[in-house]
Amino acid sequence: MSDRAQLGYAKTMSAAEQKTSEYTPYAAGIDIGGTKTLVGLADRAGNVKIHRQFPTNPESDPEAHLLKAVEALNLCLGALGADIKSLIGIGVNVPGLADPSAGKLVFAPFLGWRNVNVRSFLQEKWPEIPVEVANDVNACAGGEQKFGKGKYYDSFLWVTISTGIGGGLVINNEVVAGEHQLAGEIGHVMVDWDKGLPCGCGNNGCLEAHASGTAITRAAATVIRNEPESSLARFFKNGQRELSAESLANAARQGVPEAIDIYEQAGTYLGRAFSYCINIFNPGAIIIGGGVSLSFDLYESAIRRIVTEGVIDDCNKTIPIITTGLGYQAALVGAASLVMG
Ligand SMILES: [Zn+2]
């Protein structure tokens, strides 16, 4: 409802209804990730006021999963002393292909879920509440545009580097989804033709197969297995210490040379993919989010070196390549932003 419509409505409200109108408005966000689902409430400035999370179980029935999200949302509302009347709407991120106009999840490859009518399911519970559904990476791009560093640029590329790699394009202040909702899929830009590793999409040599958190961890595991005398193998006590993109970053910061090399190699591949994008659409910035963005300092210089070599024109060489202004909650802010005009 527009502000004007709300004002008009307020003139005829009863005292009880006027009390309702005094509720602080919140936008609800539901971010269904591959491993966990975040549910939260954000105010109109994009600040997440409360959130809860629970595991995403691929074995679970999608509607049973949505029902859990509804329960979590009710708990969030209750904790803020609010209720459903406080909601501007509910934005839902799905980890895969979405049909925003139909409010559907079309296909989430990691979860194996297909054709889930998210909007109609939620509106069965709450008929009056607007529900928007989007691909999670596109929602992140939109959230960054409204509430993060993206507001300083008319056009930018959003890149999530996490277990996989995804991208969202904002051109002239609009998230561009493309003809088939597939625009910005930078994770599947080919960056290695000679020794391309297999990617989940079926191709070889994709950026995701060489620079995602999964790829970085896999490269380290190979070194640990094949070179038991290396500094990296010793750092991880030959496999007894838990290996992750984060623990590998700690190793790099402590000077373990193989860990430093793996992050720089990932930066080289990211730089190649970024160069292609910069030459094609001349963004104002590239903004990086996702768990691996926390280790940006370890691969920033490699990205910049390759971008400087790979793009035309001096203005493209100095395009800011920066990390999200929304931190860990970027995806949740992105989901909530779907219903904030
Ligand atoms: Zn791929």
mmCIF file of C-alpha atoms and ligand atoms in Angstrom:
data_model
loop_
_atom_site.group_PDB
_atom_site.id
_atom_site.type_symbol
_atom_site.label_atom_id
_atom_site.label_comp_id
_atom_site.label_asym_id
_atom_site.label_seq_id
_atom_site.Cartn_x
_atom_site.Cartn_y
_atom_site.Cartn_z
ATOM 1 C CA MET A 1 0.000 0.000 0.000
ATOM 2 C CA SER A 2 1.346 3.460 -0.830
ATOM 3 C CA ASP A 3 1.908 6.029 1.892
ATOM 4 C CA ARG A 4 -0.899 8.110 0.402
ATOM 5 C CA ALA A 5 -3.313 5.183 0.486
ATOM 6 C CA GLN A 6 -2.355 4.467 4.094
ATOM 7 C CA LEU A 7 -3.080 8.073 5.046
ATOM 8 C CA GLY A 8 -6.433 7.969 3.319
ATOM 9 C CA TYR A 9 -7.329 4.778 5.107
ATOM 10 C CA ALA A 10 -6.298 6.197 8.488
ATOM 11 C CA LYS A 11 -9.055 8.862 8.315
ATOM 12 C CA THR A 12 -11.777 6.245 8.692
ATOM 13 C CA MET A 13 -10.113 3.912 11.147
ATOM 14 C CA SER A 14 -11.530 2.963 14.527
ATOM 15 C CA ALA A 15 -9.433 3.541 17.663
ATOM 16 C CA ALA A 16 -8.345 -0.116 17.669
ATOM 17 C CA GLU A 17 -7.357 0.069 14.033
ATOM 18 C CA GLN A 18 -5.447 3.276 14.638
ATOM 19 C CA LYS A 19 -3.430 1.427 17.252
ATOM 20 C CA THR A 20 -2.576 -1.093 14.533
ATOM 21 C CA SER A 21 -1.415 1.701 12.259
ATOM 22 C CA GLU A 22 1.102 2.725 14.887
ATOM 23 C CA TYR A 23 3.043 -0.495 14.414
ATOM 24 C CA THR A 24 6.539 -0.051 13.063
ATOM 25 C CA PRO A 25 6.449 -1.434 9.535
ATOM 26 C CA TYR A 26 8.799 -4.308 8.795
ATOM 27 C CA ALA A 27 9.741 -6.115 5.626
ATOM 28 C CA ALA A 28 10.217 -9.841 6.130
ATOM 29 C CA GLY A 29 13.015 -11.667 4.375
ATOM 30 C CA ILE A 30 13.302 -15.411 3.884
ATOM 31 C CA ASP A 31 16.651 -16.453 2.420
ATOM 32 C CA ILE A 32 16.597 -20.129 1.481
ATOM 33 C CA GLY A 33 20.241 -21.094 1.082
ATOM 34 C CA GLY A 34 21.755 -24.404 0.069
ATOM 35 C CA THR A 35 22.718 -25.291 3.634
ATOM 36 C CA LYS A 36 20.760 -22.900 5.861
ATOM 37 C CA THR A 37 17.662 -20.742 5.761
ATOM 38 C CA LEU A 38 17.617 -17.276 7.307
ATOM 39 C CA VAL A 39 14.383 -15.553 8.291
ATOM 40 C CA GLY A 40 14.322 -11.990 9.549
ATOM 41 C CA LEU A 41 12.652 -8.610 9.774
ATOM 42 C CA ALA A 42 14.164 -5.396 8.433
ATOM 43 C CA ASP A 43 13.036 -1.816 8.900
ATOM 44 C CA ARG A 44 12.543 0.558 5.981
ATOM 45 C CA ALA A 45 16.197 1.598 6.163
ATOM 46 C CA GLY A 46 17.277 -1.995 5.492
ATOM 47 C CA ASN A 47 18.472 -2.711 9.043
ATOM 48 C CA VAL A 48 17.811 -6.304 10.098
ATOM 49 C CA LYS A 49 16.155 -6.044 13.510
ATOM 50 C CA ILE A 50 15.933 -9.729 14.288
ATOM 51 C CA HIS A 51 16.646 -12.983 12.544
ATOM 52 C CA ARG A 52 16.528 -16.722 13.077
ATOM 53 C CA GLN A 53 18.095 -19.517 11.109
ATOM 54 C CA PHE A 54 17.608 -23.233 10.634
ATOM 55 C CA PRO A 55 19.223 -25.838 8.371
ATOM 56 C CA THR A 56 17.980 -26.321 4.830
ATOM 57 C CA ASN A 57 17.448 -30.030 4.417
ATOM 58 C CA PRO A 58 17.369 -31.079 0.739
ATOM 59 C CA GLU A 59 15.441 -34.204 1.771
ATOM 60 C CA SER A 60 12.690 -32.053 3.203
ATOM 61 C CA ASP A 61 9.431 -31.378 1.377
ATOM 62 C CA PRO A 62 9.636 -27.756 0.099
ATOM 63 C CA GLU A 63 6.245 -26.844 1.571
ATOM 64 C CA ALA A 64 7.194 -28.303 4.960
ATOM 65 C CA HIS A 65 10.324 -26.152 4.737
ATOM 66 C CA LEU A 66 8.271 -23.039 3.969
ATOM 67 C CA LEU A 67 6.065 -23.871 6.935
ATOM 68 C CA LYS A 68 9.160 -23.816 9.168
ATOM 69 C CA ALA A 69 10.001 -20.402 7.728
ATOM 70 C CA VAL A 70 6.481 -19.212 8.607
ATOM 71 C CA GLU A 71 6.969 -20.427 12.193
ATOM 72 C CA ALA A 72 10.346 -18.652 12.392
ATOM 73 C CA LEU A 73 8.771 -15.479 11.032
ATOM 74 C CA ASN A 74 6.030 -15.621 13.663
ATOM 75 C CA LEU A 75 8.686 -15.999 16.367
ATOM 76 C CA CYS A 76 10.578 -12.974 14.980
ATOM 77 C CA LEU A 77 7.383 -10.892 14.967
ATOM 78 C CA GLY A 78 6.553 -11.979 18.514
ATOM 79 C CA ALA A 79 10.045 -11.110 19.751
ATOM 80 C CA LEU A 80 9.628 -7.546 18.466
ATOM 81 C CA GLY A 81 6.135 -7.263 19.967
ATOM 82 C CA ALA A 82 4.765 -7.032 16.427
ATOM 83 C CA ASP A 83 2.321 -9.117 14.454
ATOM 84 C CA ILE A 84 1.362 -9.822 10.879
ATOM 85 C CA LYS A 85 -0.243 -6.376 10.497
ATOM 86 C CA SER A 86 3.233 -4.871 10.795
ATOM 87 C CA LEU A 87 4.411 -6.550 7.635
ATOM 88 C CA ILE A 88 4.973 -4.548 4.456
ATOM 89 C CA GLY A 89 5.455 -7.852 2.681
ATOM 90 C CA ILE A 90 7.586 -10.963 2.503
ATOM 91 C CA GLY A 91 10.534 -11.295 0.132
ATOM 92 C CA VAL A 92 11.805 -14.798 -0.538
ATOM 93 C CA ASN A 93 15.215 -15.677 -2.025
ATOM 94 C CA VAL A 94 15.516 -19.044 -3.697
ATOM 95 C CA PRO A 95 18.829 -20.752 -4.492
ATOM 96 C CA GLY A 96 18.254 -21.267 -8.188
ATOM 97 C CA LEU A 97 15.964 -20.296 -11.004
ATOM 98 C CA ALA A 98 12.968 -18.178 -9.992
ATOM 99 C CA ASP A 99 9.916 -16.918 -11.860
ATOM 100 C CA PRO A 100 9.305 -13.589 -10.068
ATOM 101 C CA SER A 101 6.078 -12.785 -11.926
ATOM 102 C CA ALA A 102 4.507 -16.106 -10.943
ATOM 103 C CA GLY A 103 6.097 -16.045 -7.469
ATOM 104 C CA LYS A 104 7.605 -19.471 -8.051
ATOM 105 C CA LEU A 105 10.803 -21.360 -7.482
ATOM 106 C CA VAL A 106 11.343 -23.019 -10.866
ATOM 107 C CA PHE A 107 14.383 -25.171 -10.099
ATOM 108 C CA ALA A 108 16.936 -25.273 -7.279
ATOM 109 C CA PRO A 109 19.652 -27.674 -8.533
ATOM 110 C CA PHE A 110 21.405 -28.244 -5.191
ATOM 111 C CA LEU A 111 18.145 -29.021 -3.389
ATOM 112 C CA GLY A 112 16.472 -30.801 -6.282
ATOM 113 C CA TRP A 113 13.306 -28.760 -5.715
ATOM 114 C CA ARG A 114 11.146 -27.913 -8.729
ATOM 115 C CA ASN A 115 8.045 -25.788 -9.355
ATOM 116 C CA VAL A 116 7.323 -24.632 -5.818
ATOM 117 C CA ASN A 117 4.526 -22.037 -5.686
ATOM 118 C CA VAL A 118 6.077 -19.966 -2.922
ATOM 119 C CA ARG A 119 3.754 -16.969 -3.250
ATOM 120 C CA SER A 120 0.511 -18.924 -3.302
ATOM 121 C CA PHE A 121 1.663 -21.104 -0.396
ATOM 122 C CA LEU A 122 2.476 -18.085 1.804
ATOM 123 C CA GLN A 123 -0.633 -16.213 0.738
ATOM 124 C CA GLU A 124 -2.772 -19.171 1.800
ATOM 125 C CA LYS A 125 -1.540 -18.394 5.319
ATOM 126 C CA TRP A 126 -1.606 -14.601 4.966
ATOM 127 C CA PRO A 127 -3.823 -13.559 2.038
ATOM 128 C CA GLU A 128 -3.291 -9.818 2.499
ATOM 129 C CA ILE A 129 0.501 -9.833 2.495
ATOM 130 C CA PRO A 130 2.455 -9.138 -0.728
ATOM 131 C CA VAL A 131 5.006 -11.853 -1.476
ATOM 132 C CA GLU A 132 7.906 -11.464 -3.910
ATOM 133 C CA VAL A 133 10.198 -14.276 -5.011
ATOM 134 C CA ALA A 134 13.613 -13.894 -6.667
ATOM 135 C CA ASN A 135 16.841 -15.680 -7.344
ATOM 136 C CA ASP A 136 19.036 -15.165 -4.277
ATOM 137 C CA VAL A 137 21.925 -13.511 -6.102
ATOM 138 C CA ASN A 138 19.652 -11.078 -7.945
ATOM 139 C CA ALA A 139 18.019 -10.231 -4.607
ATOM 140 C CA CYS A 140 21.470 -9.542 -3.111
ATOM 141 C CA ALA A 141 22.239 -7.197 -6.005
ATOM 142 C CA GLY A 142 18.952 -5.363 -5.385
ATOM 143 C CA GLY A 143 19.610 -5.145 -1.627
ATOM 144 C CA GLU A 144 23.084 -3.740 -2.246
ATOM 145 C CA GLN A 145 21.612 -1.219 -4.661
ATOM 146 C CA LYS A 146 19.022 0.034 -2.163
ATOM 147 C CA PHE A 147 20.943 -0.184 1.093
ATOM 148 C CA GLY A 148 24.626 -0.924 0.471
ATOM 149 C CA LYS A 149 27.487 0.497 -1.559
ATOM 150 C CA GLY A 150 25.516 -0.075 -4.761
ATOM 151 C CA LYS A 151 23.528 3.101 -4.113
ATOM 152 C CA TYR A 152 26.585 5.082 -5.199
ATOM 153 C CA TYR A 153 26.570 3.581 -8.715
ATOM 154 C CA ASP A 154 23.996 3.508 -11.510
ATOM 155 C CA SER A 155 25.442 0.246 -12.814
ATOM 156 C CA PHE A 156 27.395 -2.455 -11.011
ATOM 157 C CA LEU A 157 28.069 -6.154 -10.972
ATOM 158 C CA TRP A 158 27.277 -8.060 -7.784
ATOM 159 C CA VAL A 159 29.276 -11.253 -7.229
ATOM 160 C CA THR A 160 28.614 -13.794 -4.482
ATOM 161 C CA ILE A 161 31.659 -15.971 -3.735
ATOM 162 C CA SER A 162 30.586 -18.748 -1.415
ATOM 163 C CA THR A 163 30.326 -22.519 -1.887
ATOM 164 C CA GLY A 164 29.513 -21.539 -5.500
ATOM 165 C CA ILE A 165 29.809 -18.270 -7.433
ATOM 166 C CA GLY A 166 26.836 -16.236 -8.626
ATOM 167 C CA GLY A 167 26.414 -12.816 -10.166
ATOM 168 C CA GLY A 168 23.734 -10.154 -10.464
ATOM 169 C CA LEU A 169 23.736 -7.242 -12.889
ATOM 170 C CA VAL A 170 22.422 -3.808 -12.009
ATOM 171 C CA ILE A 171 22.246 -1.591 -15.084
ATOM 172 C CA ASN A 172 20.872 1.937 -14.888
ATOM 173 C CA ASN A 173 19.547 1.247 -11.371
ATOM 174 C CA GLU A 174 17.651 -1.904 -12.297
ATOM 175 C CA VAL A 175 18.458 -5.526 -11.631
ATOM 176 C CA VAL A 176 18.603 -7.103 -15.073
ATOM 177 C CA ALA A 177 17.307 -10.659 -15.003
ATOM 178 C CA GLY A 178 17.628 -11.357 -18.730
ATOM 179 C CA GLU A 179 15.321 -13.101 -21.167
ATOM 180 C CA HIS A 180 15.305 -16.368 -19.187
ATOM 181 C CA GLN A 181 16.239 -15.069 -15.716
ATOM 182 C CA LEU A 182 19.851 -16.143 -16.293
ATOM 183 C CA ALA A 183 21.694 -12.825 -16.691
ATOM 184 C CA GLY A 184 24.868 -12.281 -14.658
ATOM 185 C CA GLU A 185 25.821 -15.962 -14.291
ATOM 186 C CA ILE A 186 29.493 -15.114 -13.900
ATOM 187 C CA GLY A 187 30.141 -18.394 -12.063
ATOM 188 C CA HIS A 188 29.842 -20.214 -15.391
ATOM 189 C CA VAL A 189 32.064 -17.934 -17.450
ATOM 190 C CA MET A 190 34.919 -20.119 -18.705
ATOM 191 C CA VAL A 191 38.291 -19.061 -17.308
ATOM 192 C CA ASP A 192 40.495 -22.084 -18.029
ATOM 193 C CA TRP A 193 40.452 -23.827 -21.404
ATOM 194 C CA ASP A 194 43.607 -25.904 -20.935
ATOM 195 C CA LYS A 195 43.182 -27.541 -17.552
ATOM 196 C CA GLY A 196 39.558 -26.730 -16.874
ATOM 197 C CA LEU A 197 38.122 -28.505 -13.859
ATOM 198 C CA PRO A 198 34.631 -30.013 -14.029
ATOM 199 C CA CYS A 199 31.812 -27.732 -12.884
ATOM 200 C CA GLY A 200 28.439 -28.652 -11.419
ATOM 201 C CA CYS A 201 26.784 -27.229 -14.546
ATOM 202 C CA GLY A 202 28.354 -29.944 -16.707
ATOM 203 C CA ASN A 203 31.003 -27.778 -18.394
ATOM 204 C CA ASN A 204 34.717 -27.644 -17.608
ATOM 205 C CA GLY A 205 36.798 -24.616 -16.671
ATOM 206 C CA CYS A 206 34.016 -22.416 -15.218
ATOM 207 C CA LEU A 207 34.964 -19.684 -12.735
ATOM 208 C CA GLU A 208 32.976 -21.519 -10.045
ATOM 209 C CA ALA A 209 35.094 -24.656 -10.520
ATOM 210 C CA HIS A 210 38.299 -22.634 -9.994
ATOM 211 C CA ALA A 211 37.607 -19.823 -7.530
ATOM 212 C CA SER A 212 34.610 -20.695 -5.299
ATOM 213 C CA GLY A 213 35.047 -21.612 -1.638
ATOM 214 C CA THR A 214 34.586 -25.239 -2.667
ATOM 215 C CA ALA A 215 37.257 -24.954 -5.386
ATOM 216 C CA ILE A 216 39.740 -23.235 -3.073
ATOM 217 C CA THR A 217 39.258 -25.903 -0.404
ATOM 218 C CA ARG A 218 39.585 -28.687 -2.972
ATOM 219 C CA ALA A 219 42.853 -27.232 -4.297
ATOM 220 C CA ALA A 220 44.244 -27.161 -0.754
ATOM 221 C CA ALA A 221 43.111 -30.743 -0.075
ATOM 222 C CA THR A 222 44.970 -31.881 -3.207
ATOM 223 C CA VAL A 223 48.208 -30.246 -2.032
ATOM 224 C CA ILE A 224 47.836 -31.754 1.451
ATOM 225 C CA ARG A 225 47.260 -35.216 -0.030
ATOM 226 C CA ASN A 226 50.003 -35.097 -2.672
ATOM 227 C CA GLU A 227 52.686 -33.150 -0.794
ATOM 228 C CA PRO A 228 52.718 -34.416 2.803
ATOM 229 C CA GLU A 229 55.993 -32.574 3.533
ATOM 230 C CA SER A 230 54.662 -29.186 2.395
ATOM 231 C CA SER A 231 54.079 -26.298 4.790
ATOM 232 C CA LEU A 232 50.373 -26.532 4.027
ATOM 233 C CA ALA A 233 50.182 -30.236 4.911
ATOM 234 C CA ARG A 234 52.062 -29.522 8.138
ATOM 235 C CA PHE A 235 49.769 -26.579 8.954
ATOM 236 C CA PHE A 236 46.732 -28.829 8.612
ATOM 237 C CA LYS A 237 48.495 -31.689 10.414
ATOM 238 C CA ASN A 238 48.161 -33.867 7.320
ATOM 239 C CA GLY A 239 44.410 -33.674 7.251
ATOM 240 C CA GLN A 240 43.692 -33.845 10.975
ATOM 241 C CA ARG A 241 42.926 -30.134 11.259
ATOM 242 C CA GLU A 242 39.657 -29.025 9.677
ATOM 243 C CA LEU A 243 40.113 -27.565 6.208
ATOM 244 C CA SER A 244 37.779 -24.832 4.935
ATOM 245 C CA ALA A 245 38.105 -21.660 2.875
ATOM 246 C CA GLU A 246 38.247 -19.793 6.198
ATOM 247 C CA SER A 247 40.946 -21.952 7.840
ATOM 248 C CA LEU A 248 42.932 -21.808 4.591
ATOM 249 C CA ALA A 249 42.734 -18.005 4.771
ATOM 250 C CA ASN A 250 44.145 -18.199 8.300
ATOM 251 C CA ALA A 251 47.022 -20.303 6.953
ATOM 252 C CA ALA A 252 47.682 -17.706 4.233
ATOM 253 C CA ARG A 253 47.706 -14.889 6.786
ATOM 254 C CA GLN A 254 50.235 -16.848 8.829
ATOM 255 C CA GLY A 255 52.495 -17.003 5.788
ATOM 256 C CA VAL A 256 51.945 -20.573 4.552
ATOM 257 C CA PRO A 257 53.116 -20.216 0.929
ATOM 258 C CA GLU A 258 50.807 -22.796 -0.681
ATOM 259 C CA ALA A 259 47.772 -21.165 0.950
ATOM 260 C CA ILE A 260 48.863 -17.752 -0.333
ATOM 261 C CA ASP A 261 49.309 -19.239 -3.840
ATOM 262 C CA ILE A 262 45.872 -20.874 -3.856
ATOM 263 C CA TYR A 263 44.147 -17.594 -2.971
ATOM 264 C CA GLU A 264 46.199 -15.693 -5.553
ATOM 265 C CA GLN A 265 45.355 -18.280 -8.198
ATOM 266 C CA ALA A 266 41.660 -17.837 -7.376
ATOM 267 C CA GLY A 267 42.172 -14.078 -7.737
ATOM 268 C CA THR A 268 43.716 -14.606 -11.164
ATOM 269 C CA TYR A 269 40.655 -16.521 -12.344
ATOM 270 C CA LEU A 270 38.304 -13.938 -10.822
ATOM 271 C CA GLY A 271 40.288 -11.218 -12.588
ATOM 272 C CA ARG A 272 39.783 -12.934 -15.951
ATOM 273 C CA ALA A 273 36.025 -13.202 -15.497
ATOM 274 C CA PHE A 274 35.769 -9.643 -14.182
ATOM 275 C CA SER A 275 37.725 -8.340 -17.201
ATOM 276 C CA TYR A 276 35.213 -9.853 -19.610
ATOM 277 C CA CYS A 277 32.312 -8.306 -17.699
ATOM 278 C CA ILE A 278 33.968 -4.894 -17.439
ATOM 279 C CA ASN A 279 34.670 -4.752 -21.173
ATOM 280 C CA ILE A 280 31.123 -5.803 -21.997
ATOM 281 C CA PHE A 281 29.091 -3.505 -19.808
ATOM 282 C CA ASN A 282 31.393 -0.916 -18.203
ATOM 283 C CA PRO A 283 30.000 -1.096 -14.647
ATOM 284 C CA GLY A 284 30.617 1.619 -12.058
ATOM 285 C CA ALA A 285 31.901 -1.032 -9.631
ATOM 286 C CA ILE A 286 32.140 -4.730 -8.889
ATOM 287 C CA ILE A 287 30.812 -5.522 -5.428
ATOM 288 C CA ILE A 288 31.660 -8.861 -3.824
ATOM 289 C CA GLY A 289 29.721 -10.660 -1.087
ATOM 290 C CA GLY A 290 29.491 -14.199 0.293
ATOM 291 C CA GLY A 291 31.695 -15.968 2.840
ATOM 292 C CA VAL A 292 34.873 -15.876 0.718
ATOM 293 C CA SER A 293 34.577 -12.075 0.432
ATOM 294 C CA LEU A 294 35.821 -11.974 4.042
ATOM 295 C CA SER A 295 39.235 -13.016 2.677
ATOM 296 C CA PHE A 296 39.233 -10.407 -0.096
ATOM 297 C CA ASP A 297 42.603 -9.023 1.067
ATOM 298 C CA LEU A 298 44.213 -12.328 0.012
ATOM 299 C CA TYR A 299 43.188 -12.126 -3.651
ATOM 300 C CA GLU A 300 42.452 -8.446 -4.303
ATOM 301 C CA SER A 301 45.870 -7.646 -5.794
ATOM 302 C CA ALA A 302 45.730 -10.657 -8.149
ATOM 303 C CA ILE A 303 42.310 -9.547 -9.411
ATOM 304 C CA ARG A 304 43.540 -6.003 -9.949
ATOM 305 C CA ARG A 305 46.653 -7.173 -11.818
ATOM 306 C CA ILE A 306 44.641 -9.268 -14.281
ATOM 307 C CA VAL A 307 41.926 -6.642 -14.714
ATOM 308 C CA THR A 308 44.540 -4.013 -15.488
ATOM 309 C CA GLU A 309 45.919 -6.286 -18.225
ATOM 310 C CA GLY A 310 42.566 -7.449 -19.522
ATOM 311 C CA VAL A 311 40.407 -4.367 -20.027
ATOM 312 C CA ILE A 312 40.376 -1.545 -22.513
ATOM 313 C CA ASP A 313 40.555 2.098 -21.558
ATOM 314 C CA ASP A 314 42.017 3.625 -18.404
ATOM 315 C CA CYS A 315 38.603 4.257 -16.849
ATOM 316 C CA ASN A 316 37.957 0.512 -16.832
ATOM 317 C CA LYS A 317 41.323 -0.212 -15.187
ATOM 318 C CA THR A 318 40.375 1.801 -12.100
ATOM 319 C CA ILE A 319 36.830 0.555 -11.607
ATOM 320 C CA PRO A 320 36.357 -0.028 -7.860
ATOM 321 C CA ILE A 321 36.354 -3.705 -6.922
ATOM 322 C CA ILE A 322 35.072 -3.762 -3.356
ATOM 323 C CA THR A 323 33.252 -5.897 -0.782
ATOM 324 C CA THR A 324 29.613 -5.571 0.237
ATOM 325 C CA GLY A 325 28.457 -2.884 2.629
ATOM 326 C CA LEU A 326 25.852 -5.261 4.051
ATOM 327 C CA GLY A 327 28.143 -7.890 5.560
ATOM 328 C CA TYR A 328 26.954 -11.321 6.534
ATOM 329 C CA GLN A 329 23.300 -10.344 6.274
ATOM 330 C CA ALA A 330 23.445 -9.161 2.642
ATOM 331 C CA ALA A 331 21.196 -11.984 1.445
ATOM 332 C CA LEU A 332 18.580 -11.338 4.129
ATOM 333 C CA VAL A 333 18.565 -7.591 3.381
ATOM 334 C CA GLY A 334 18.260 -8.520 -0.301
ATOM 335 C CA ALA A 335 15.216 -10.709 0.401
ATOM 336 C CA ALA A 336 13.527 -8.005 2.500
ATOM 337 C CA SER A 337 14.330 -5.360 -0.145
ATOM 338 C CA LEU A 338 12.192 -7.266 -2.675
ATOM 339 C CA VAL A 339 9.078 -5.838 -1.013
ATOM 340 C CA MET A 340 10.446 -2.357 -0.360
ATOM 341 C CA GLY A 341 9.575 -0.657 -3.654
HETATM 342 ZN ZN ZN B 1 29.725 -24.116 -14.672
#
